[in-house]
Protein backbone atom coordinates (compact mmCIF):
# COMPACT_ATOMS: atom_id res chain seq x y z
CA MET A 1 92.07 111.76 175.62
CA ASN A 2 94.61 112.49 172.90
CA LEU A 3 95.45 109.67 170.60
CA HIS A 4 98.92 109.01 169.25
CA SER A 5 99.18 107.25 165.66
CA LEU A 6 101.59 104.27 165.34
CA ARG A 7 103.85 106.55 163.46
CA ASP A 8 104.01 109.02 166.20
CA TRP A 9 104.25 106.68 169.23
CA LEU A 10 108.09 107.52 169.73
CA SER A 11 107.87 111.21 169.32
CA ALA A 12 105.31 111.58 172.33
CA PRO A 13 106.78 113.47 175.58
CA ASP A 14 108.75 111.01 177.86
CA ARG A 15 106.65 108.76 179.97
CA MET A 16 106.53 105.29 181.65
CA VAL A 17 105.64 102.96 178.80
CA ALA A 18 105.80 99.42 180.60
CA TRP A 19 106.72 97.80 183.75
CA HIS A 20 108.13 94.36 184.56
CA GLY A 21 108.03 93.79 188.48
CA GLN A 22 109.93 96.64 189.78
CA GLN A 23 111.62 97.73 186.77
CA GLN A 24 110.13 100.69 184.42
CA HIS A 25 110.67 101.12 181.05
CA THR A 26 110.44 104.75 179.78
CA LEU A 27 109.64 106.05 176.21
CA HIS A 28 113.26 107.51 175.92
CA THR A 29 114.80 103.99 176.46
CA LEU A 30 112.20 102.48 174.18
CA ARG A 31 113.22 105.04 171.47
CA GLN A 32 116.82 104.18 171.77
CA GLN A 33 116.37 100.41 171.80
CA VAL A 34 114.00 100.97 168.56
CA ARG A 35 117.04 102.85 166.95
CA ALA A 36 119.67 100.23 167.92
CA LEU A 37 117.70 97.30 166.76
CA ALA A 38 116.39 98.99 163.54
CA ASP A 39 120.23 99.68 162.68
CA ARG A 40 120.72 95.91 162.94
CA LEU A 41 117.62 94.84 160.63
CA GLN A 42 118.68 97.38 157.97
CA ASN A 43 121.74 95.38 157.61
CA GLN A 44 119.75 92.28 157.11
CA PRO A 45 118.40 91.12 153.74
CA GLY A 46 114.70 89.99 153.55
CA GLN A 47 111.55 91.63 154.42
CA TYR A 48 109.48 89.50 156.68
CA TRP A 49 110.40 88.92 160.00
CA ALA A 50 108.40 86.77 162.47
CA LEU A 51 108.21 88.24 166.03
CA CYS A 52 108.31 85.45 168.86
CA PHE A 53 108.49 86.89 172.00
CA ASP A 54 107.52 86.66 175.69
CA ASN A 55 107.94 90.02 177.16
CA SER A 56 105.56 92.39 175.80
CA TYR A 57 107.88 95.49 175.84
CA ALA A 58 110.65 93.85 173.87
CA PHE A 59 107.82 92.73 171.48
CA THR A 60 106.88 96.39 171.19
CA ALA A 61 110.35 97.51 170.62
CA ALA A 62 110.83 94.78 167.88
CA LEU A 63 107.60 95.69 166.24
CA LEU A 64 108.48 99.23 165.80
CA ALA A 65 112.10 98.50 164.78
CA LEU A 66 110.97 96.61 161.78
CA TRP A 67 108.51 99.22 160.77
CA HIS A 68 111.33 101.92 161.07
CA ALA A 69 113.82 99.73 159.20
CA GLY A 70 111.08 99.46 156.39
CA LYS A 71 110.58 95.79 157.00
CA THR A 72 107.32 93.91 157.58
CA PRO A 73 106.62 92.27 161.07
CA VAL A 74 104.89 88.91 160.93
CA ILE A 75 103.00 87.62 163.93
CA PRO A 76 102.77 83.53 163.62
CA GLY A 77 100.52 83.42 166.60
CA HIS A 78 102.88 81.01 168.33
CA CYS A 79 106.46 80.15 168.98
CA ARG A 80 106.92 76.69 168.13
CA ALA A 81 109.99 76.01 166.07
CA ALA A 82 108.17 73.23 164.12
CA GLN A 83 105.66 75.50 162.48
CA LEU A 84 107.99 78.28 162.14
CA GLU A 85 110.05 75.86 160.08
CA GLU A 86 107.02 75.02 158.20
CA MET A 87 106.34 78.73 157.43
CA ALA A 88 109.97 79.22 156.24
CA ASP A 89 108.75 80.04 152.63
CA SER A 90 106.67 82.98 154.17
CA LEU A 91 109.61 84.25 156.43
CA ASP A 92 113.00 85.84 155.93
CA GLY A 93 113.93 85.65 159.49
CA VAL A 94 112.90 85.59 163.17
CA ILE A 95 113.18 88.21 166.07
CA SER A 96 113.09 86.78 169.48
CA ASP A 97 113.80 87.04 173.37
CA MET A 98 113.96 83.18 173.75
CA PRO A 99 116.11 80.57 172.22
CA LEU A 100 114.63 78.83 169.16
CA ALA A 101 115.96 75.67 167.19
CA VAL A 102 115.15 77.02 163.80
CA ALA A 103 117.22 77.08 160.45
CA LEU A 104 115.81 80.82 159.69
CA PRO A 105 117.92 83.64 160.47
CA GLN A 106 117.54 84.71 164.00
CA LEU A 107 118.14 88.19 165.80
CA ARG A 108 118.00 87.69 169.60
CA TRP A 109 116.60 90.86 171.46
CA ASP A 110 119.56 92.16 173.51
CA GLY A 111 118.14 95.42 174.73
CA ALA A 112 120.84 97.61 173.07
CA LEU A 113 120.82 101.22 172.96
CA ALA A 114 121.65 103.77 170.13
CA SER A 115 121.07 107.65 169.35
CA GLY A 116 120.06 109.20 166.39
CA ALA A 117 116.81 110.14 164.52
CA LEU A 118 114.99 107.41 163.44
CA PRO A 119 114.00 106.84 159.52
CA PRO A 120 110.21 107.53 159.40
CA ILE A 121 107.44 104.64 159.04
CA ALA A 122 106.46 104.20 155.62
CA ALA A 123 102.75 105.43 154.78
CA ASP A 124 102.01 101.89 153.33
CA ALA A 125 103.74 99.88 156.39
CA THR A 126 101.53 96.67 157.22
CA LEU A 127 101.68 93.96 159.43
CA VAL A 128 101.00 90.26 158.78
CA LEU A 129 99.37 87.81 161.05
CA PHE A 130 98.83 84.04 160.58
CA THR A 131 95.26 82.60 161.96
CA SER A 132 93.70 79.27 161.99
CA GLY A 133 91.70 78.75 158.53
CA SER A 134 88.78 76.38 158.07
CA THR A 135 90.83 74.58 155.67
CA GLY A 136 93.44 73.68 158.15
CA THR A 137 96.24 75.64 156.62
CA PRO A 138 97.20 79.12 158.43
CA ARG A 139 95.27 82.10 157.01
CA ARG A 140 97.58 84.92 156.08
CA VAL A 141 95.97 88.33 157.25
CA VAL A 142 97.36 91.35 156.33
CA LYS A 143 96.71 94.61 158.33
CA SER A 144 97.43 98.09 157.87
CA LEU A 145 98.53 100.68 160.09
CA ARG A 146 95.73 102.90 159.33
CA ALA A 147 93.18 99.86 160.47
CA LEU A 148 94.92 99.54 163.73
CA ASP A 149 94.82 103.51 164.61
CA LEU A 150 91.44 103.57 163.68
CA GLU A 151 90.45 100.58 165.70
CA ALA A 152 92.06 102.16 168.90
CA ARG A 153 90.28 105.46 167.93
CA TRP A 154 86.85 103.49 168.27
CA LEU A 155 87.93 101.71 171.60
CA SER A 156 89.09 105.09 172.94
CA SER A 157 85.56 106.62 172.06
CA LEU A 158 83.97 103.85 173.90
CA TRP A 159 86.02 103.52 177.01
CA GLY A 160 88.09 106.68 176.99
CA ALA A 161 86.97 108.32 180.46
CA ARG A 162 87.32 104.72 182.20
CA LEU A 163 90.83 104.22 180.93
CA ARG A 164 92.12 107.62 182.29
CA ASP A 165 95.14 107.32 184.38
CA CYS A 166 94.91 103.27 183.86
CA HIS A 167 97.67 100.86 184.03
CA VAL A 168 96.84 98.06 181.34
CA ILE A 169 97.41 94.39 182.61
CA ALA A 170 96.51 91.13 180.43
CA SER A 171 95.99 87.60 180.59
CA VAL A 172 96.20 87.29 177.07
CA SER A 173 99.05 87.13 174.46
CA HIS A 174 100.31 89.84 172.27
CA GLN A 175 101.13 86.97 169.65
CA HIS A 176 97.38 87.53 168.45
CA LEU A 177 95.69 90.35 167.20
CA TYR A 178 93.49 90.64 170.43
CA GLY A 179 96.28 90.96 172.59
CA LEU A 180 98.26 93.10 170.08
CA SER A 181 95.37 95.64 169.56
CA PHE A 182 94.00 95.67 173.20
CA ARG A 183 97.41 95.46 175.36
CA ILE A 184 99.81 97.13 173.10
CA VAL A 185 98.42 99.50 170.39
CA LEU A 186 95.55 100.77 172.53
CA PRO A 187 97.89 101.84 175.67
CA MET A 188 100.55 103.26 173.18
CA ALA A 189 97.92 105.32 171.22
CA LEU A 190 96.52 106.62 174.71
CA GLY A 191 99.84 106.93 176.58
CA LEU A 192 98.86 104.62 179.18
CA PRO A 193 101.76 102.02 180.94
CA PHE A 194 101.37 98.23 180.12
CA ALA A 195 102.58 95.29 181.89
CA ALA A 196 105.13 93.51 180.19
CA GLN A 197 104.35 90.45 181.34
CA GLN A 198 101.20 88.11 180.77
CA ILE A 199 99.05 86.97 183.79
CA PHE A 200 98.46 83.32 184.06
CA TYR A 201 97.16 82.79 187.41
CA SER A 202 94.65 84.46 189.88
CA GLU A 203 97.39 84.83 192.35
CA GLN A 204 99.61 87.03 189.87
CA LEU A 205 96.26 89.07 189.30
CA ALA A 206 96.05 89.84 193.12
CA ASP A 207 99.48 90.81 193.55
CA HIS A 208 98.88 94.00 191.65
CA SER A 209 99.40 97.21 193.83
CA PRO A 210 95.84 98.25 195.11
CA ASP A 211 97.11 102.00 194.70
CA ARG A 212 96.66 101.88 190.96
CA ARG A 213 93.61 101.96 188.36
CA TYR A 214 93.85 98.88 185.97
CA ALA A 215 92.33 98.14 182.63
CA PHE A 216 92.33 94.06 182.67
CA ILE A 217 92.76 92.49 179.09
CA SER A 218 91.31 89.05 179.65
CA SER A 219 89.51 86.15 178.13
CA PRO A 220 86.60 83.94 179.20
CA ALA A 221 88.85 81.08 180.18
CA PHE A 222 90.75 83.29 182.73
CA LEU A 223 87.53 84.76 183.97
CA ARG A 224 85.99 81.37 184.47
CA ARG A 225 88.84 80.33 186.59
CA LEU A 226 89.28 83.28 188.82
CA ASP A 227 89.81 82.29 192.54
CA PRO A 228 87.12 83.78 194.82
CA ALA A 229 89.27 83.50 197.75
CA LEU A 230 91.85 86.03 195.99
CA ALA A 231 91.12 89.86 196.29
CA GLY A 232 91.57 91.46 192.89
CA PRO A 233 93.05 94.93 192.05
CA ARG A 234 90.96 98.08 191.30
CA CYS A 235 89.70 97.46 187.81
CA GLU A 236 88.06 100.12 186.06
CA LEU A 237 87.58 98.16 182.97
CA ILE A 238 87.57 94.38 182.27
CA VAL A 239 87.58 93.34 178.62
CA SER A 240 86.68 89.74 177.44
CA ALA A 241 87.25 88.51 173.96
CA GLY A 242 88.13 85.23 172.03
CA GLY A 243 84.99 83.32 172.84
CA ALA A 244 81.64 83.34 174.53
CA LEU A 245 81.49 84.55 178.21
CA PRO A 246 78.89 82.36 180.33
CA TRP A 247 76.61 84.67 182.20
CA THR A 248 77.69 82.85 185.48
CA ALA A 249 81.30 83.59 184.73
CA ALA A 250 80.48 87.41 184.00
CA GLN A 251 78.70 87.38 187.27
CA HIS A 252 81.67 85.87 189.09
CA ALA A 253 84.08 88.11 187.70
CA GLN A 254 82.15 91.13 188.63
CA GLN A 255 81.83 90.03 192.16
CA ALA A 256 85.46 89.14 192.34
CA LEU A 257 86.88 92.41 190.55
CA SER A 258 83.76 94.92 191.55
CA CYS A 259 83.71 95.81 187.97
CA THR A 260 81.15 94.70 184.95
CA VAL A 261 82.90 92.79 182.10
CA ASP A 262 82.60 94.29 178.65
CA GLU A 263 82.90 91.87 175.84
CA ILE A 264 84.32 92.42 172.39
CA TYR A 265 83.17 90.51 169.27
CA GLY A 266 85.52 90.10 166.42
CA SER A 267 88.28 88.39 164.59
CA THR A 268 91.81 88.20 163.15
CA GLU A 269 90.40 89.00 159.79
CA THR A 270 87.94 91.54 160.68
CA GLY A 271 89.13 93.40 163.66
CA VAL A 272 86.51 94.43 166.31
CA ILE A 273 83.11 94.23 164.86
CA GLY A 274 80.63 94.58 168.27
CA TRP A 275 80.83 95.07 171.84
CA ARG A 276 78.18 94.41 174.66
CA SER A 277 78.42 95.00 178.56
CA ALA A 278 77.53 91.80 180.64
CA ARG A 279 75.13 93.53 182.89
CA GLU A 280 72.30 90.79 182.20
CA GLU A 281 72.20 87.44 180.59
CA ASN A 282 71.99 87.19 176.80
CA ALA A 283 72.72 90.87 176.42
CA LEU A 284 72.51 92.24 172.80
CA TRP A 285 75.65 93.14 170.90
CA HIS A 286 76.20 96.59 169.40
CA CYS A 287 78.25 97.09 166.23
CA PHE A 288 81.07 99.70 166.38
CA PRO A 289 80.56 102.77 164.24
CA GLN A 290 81.41 102.28 160.33
CA ILE A 291 80.22 98.59 160.85
CA THR A 292 77.48 96.88 158.72
CA LEU A 293 76.33 93.36 158.92
CA ARG A 294 74.52 91.95 155.87
CA GLU A 295 72.92 88.59 155.45
CA GLN A 296 73.97 86.83 152.34
CA ASP A 297 72.59 83.67 150.98
CA ALA A 298 71.74 80.33 153.05
CA GLY A 299 71.95 82.42 156.38
CA ARG A 300 75.40 83.35 155.95
CA TRP A 301 76.66 86.96 156.94
CA ARG A 302 79.21 89.40 155.90
CA VAL A 303 80.84 92.38 157.59
CA PHE A 304 81.55 95.73 156.08
CA SER A 305 83.75 97.71 158.03
CA ALA A 306 86.20 100.56 157.72
CA LEU A 307 88.95 98.51 159.24
CA LEU A 308 88.99 96.29 156.37
CA GLU A 309 91.16 96.89 153.28
CA THR A 310 88.50 96.24 150.95
CA ASP A 311 84.81 97.42 150.27
CA ALA A 312 83.74 93.68 149.26
CA GLY A 313 83.40 92.95 153.00
CA CYS A 314 84.37 89.67 154.89
CA ALA A 315 82.60 86.51 155.37
CA LEU A 316 81.92 85.65 158.95
CA ASP A 317 81.91 82.31 160.42
CA ASP A 318 79.33 82.90 162.87
CA ARG A 319 75.53 82.72 162.72
CA ILE A 320 73.82 85.76 163.61
CA VAL A 321 70.44 86.75 164.65
CA GLN A 322 69.96 90.57 163.98
CA GLN A 323 67.23 92.55 165.67
CA PRO A 324 65.14 95.45 164.25
CA SER A 325 67.33 97.88 166.12
CA GLY A 326 70.31 96.61 164.59
CA GLN A 327 71.74 94.92 167.56
CA PHE A 328 72.38 91.41 167.40
CA GLN A 329 72.91 87.85 168.96
CA LEU A 330 75.52 85.18 168.10
CA ALA A 331 74.09 81.83 167.27
CA GLY A 332 77.13 79.52 167.00
CA ARG A 333 79.74 78.93 164.40
CA GLN A 334 79.37 77.79 160.67
CA ASP A 335 83.04 76.71 160.03
CA ARG A 336 85.48 73.76 160.92
CA VAL A 337 87.32 76.15 163.67
CA VAL A 338 86.14 75.77 167.14
CA LYS A 339 87.16 77.72 170.41
CA ILE A 340 88.94 75.83 172.98
CA GLU A 341 89.94 77.63 176.06
CA ASP A 342 89.09 81.03 173.90
CA LYS A 343 91.55 79.85 171.02
CA ARG A 344 90.74 79.08 167.66
CA VAL A 345 91.41 75.58 166.91
CA SER A 346 91.22 74.11 163.66
CA LEU A 347 89.67 70.99 163.48
CA SER A 348 91.03 70.45 159.83
CA GLU A 349 94.48 71.07 161.20
CA ILE A 350 94.22 68.43 163.57
CA GLU A 351 92.89 65.99 161.15
CA ARG A 352 95.86 66.66 158.72
CA ARG A 353 98.36 66.15 161.40
CA LEU A 354 96.56 62.99 162.51
CA LEU A 355 96.93 61.69 158.74
CA ALA A 356 100.20 62.01 158.78
CA LEU A 357 100.93 59.50 161.73
CA PRO A 358 102.12 56.11 160.69
CA GLY A 359 99.03 53.74 160.36
CA VAL A 360 96.35 56.04 160.18
CA GLU A 361 93.96 55.52 157.49
CA ASP A 362 91.30 58.27 158.04
CA ALA A 363 90.69 61.09 161.04
CA ALA A 364 87.80 62.75 162.14
CA ALA A 365 87.99 65.70 164.82
CA LEU A 366 85.25 67.36 167.05
CA ALA A 367 84.78 69.50 169.93
CA ILE A 368 83.49 67.20 173.09
CA GLN A 369 81.97 68.96 175.89
CA ARG A 370 82.39 67.56 179.38
CA HIS A 371 81.51 69.11 182.62
CA GLY A 372 80.94 72.43 180.95
CA ARG A 373 84.44 72.46 179.07
CA ASN A 374 85.30 71.81 175.72
CA ALA A 375 88.13 69.68 174.77
CA ILE A 376 89.10 67.74 171.46
CA GLY A 377 88.06 64.31 170.69
CA VAL A 378 89.41 62.39 167.55
CA VAL A 379 88.08 59.36 165.76
CA LEU A 380 91.08 57.32 164.05
CA ALA A 381 90.52 54.57 161.24
CA LEU A 382 93.11 51.90 161.44
CA PRO A 383 93.71 48.99 159.30
CA GLU A 384 92.78 46.71 162.42
CA MET A 385 91.63 46.90 166.06
CA LEU A 386 94.22 46.74 168.82
CA ASP A 387 94.40 45.47 172.06
CA ALA A 388 94.24 47.93 175.05
CA ALA A 389 98.09 47.76 176.05
CA THR A 390 99.03 48.53 172.38
CA LEU A 391 96.24 51.21 171.99
CA HIS A 392 97.33 53.04 175.32
CA GLN A 393 101.04 53.05 174.06
CA LEU A 394 100.13 54.73 170.62
CA LYS A 395 98.21 57.22 172.23
CA ILE A 396 101.18 58.42 174.03
CA GLU A 397 103.23 58.15 171.02
CA TRP A 398 100.62 59.94 168.85
CA LYS A 399 100.31 62.90 171.38
CA ARG A 400 104.14 63.27 171.61
CA ALA A 401 103.98 63.38 167.57
CA LEU A 402 101.54 65.96 167.64
CA GLN A 403 103.08 68.43 170.31
CA PRO A 404 105.65 70.01 167.94
CA TRP A 405 102.51 70.81 165.69
CA LEU A 406 99.53 71.67 167.78
CA GLU A 407 98.91 73.94 170.87
CA PRO A 408 98.47 72.26 173.94
CA VAL A 409 94.46 73.06 173.98
CA ALA A 410 94.41 71.41 170.38
CA ILE A 411 96.11 68.03 171.53
CA PRO A 412 92.94 65.36 171.58
CA ARG A 413 91.92 64.58 175.04
CA TYR A 414 89.50 61.97 173.91
CA TRP A 415 90.34 59.44 171.45
CA ARG A 416 88.37 56.56 169.59
CA VAL A 417 89.70 53.80 167.14
CA VAL A 418 87.48 52.14 164.68
CA THR A 419 87.89 50.31 161.29
CA SER A 420 86.12 52.98 159.32
CA ILE A 421 84.54 56.12 160.02
CA PRO A 422 80.90 56.66 160.03
CA VAL A 423 79.53 58.08 156.74
CA THR A 424 76.20 58.90 155.10
CA ALA A 425 74.71 57.58 151.98
CA GLN A 426 76.24 60.47 150.16
CA SER A 427 79.72 59.33 151.29
CA LYS A 428 79.79 62.48 153.88
CA ARG A 429 80.74 62.07 157.38
CA ALA A 430 78.00 60.99 159.49
CA TRP A 431 78.69 63.41 162.30
CA PRO A 432 75.66 62.09 164.63
CA GLN A 433 77.15 58.63 164.65
CA ILE A 434 80.46 59.91 165.12
CA GLU A 435 79.43 61.90 168.11
CA GLU A 436 77.65 58.79 169.51
CA LEU A 437 81.18 57.13 169.78
CA PHE A 438 82.10 59.68 172.64
CA ASP A 439 78.91 58.94 174.65
CA ALA A 440 80.57 56.26 176.96
CA ALA A 441 83.02 57.92 179.39
CA GLY A 442 86.76 57.76 178.73
């Protein structure tokens, strides 16, 4: 299949780019909408503009308009006003298709059309993403268009024949690199139409026309919750990333959608690293071409990749067991970022927000597994113990205070209150004792 680079997306022959229900969006219309928005942006000061979109087609138009206008798109990974305001020093404005209560300059998507040639995208154009860091402070990641194009080429080499004539649908957001790369960049590079709306429920997946071939970009959380009573569409490819897919969930998804799930391993910082086909339990991972994994001291690993902008490589947060063949297995994470419902959640960030609550002297956050599912548990140190009624009311207030800052999956589900958090003789957190606090139900 022929690939179009990002700079050439809009110069390809006219075709259907995306659809939303019965509405179809063509490349000709996209080109005119990008022209109109680029004109507006060229009259705006500032370089860094955040994209906050529900509609993936409108997001794509805004992304291209920023590049053609000589601006730098920023994908914050969320659309919460409180965190956008906290990032104000890193942003010059926001483009959105939804109302946002922020003081930053805003441009609302209006779908306006304009004709005329577009200025070319600069050779050194980049994209900025923010992702959870192990310190709790969002980590700024810069991606070049070269890296995005190269990643699309690797994926096309892996799946090109299966993707032919497919429509791309997704249960993941374009506001993160996985969704951006797989549900926007890959179909645009291959000239495949993509769904403008994200799938949230099995019923929405089942509603897709049986007359089409689909590539389904999904996550372990969604695949685990597939309703076996609903007949899925004809999937030629199912991709899962963002977390480990349990073997039982992979089998369940294959039975429901008549297609083996392919898994991707990577991160926002590194892009794709490896892939595997979930045909057997504990299948080994394969590295993509131009990827090398090297073990550093103390069992930590580093990836060297053509997708990176440096020859120094990038440290990995995962423990790896490499086979003599070069294939590998994943053996858990090493940092303070955990996966909850396949979303990266920074335990340090949760603790930082908890420490800002009135009366909280210390806080510890960890992932708690109950009934096969992970959720956040926190231990708070208060000056004195409280009665049950007061504590119940405080939990309601604490959750309400955290909502502007944390994603729903990061809001603590399990709470424990103590006068002091257990520590070791070295004054470090005594995690075994902290975990014991959650042994009792509640």
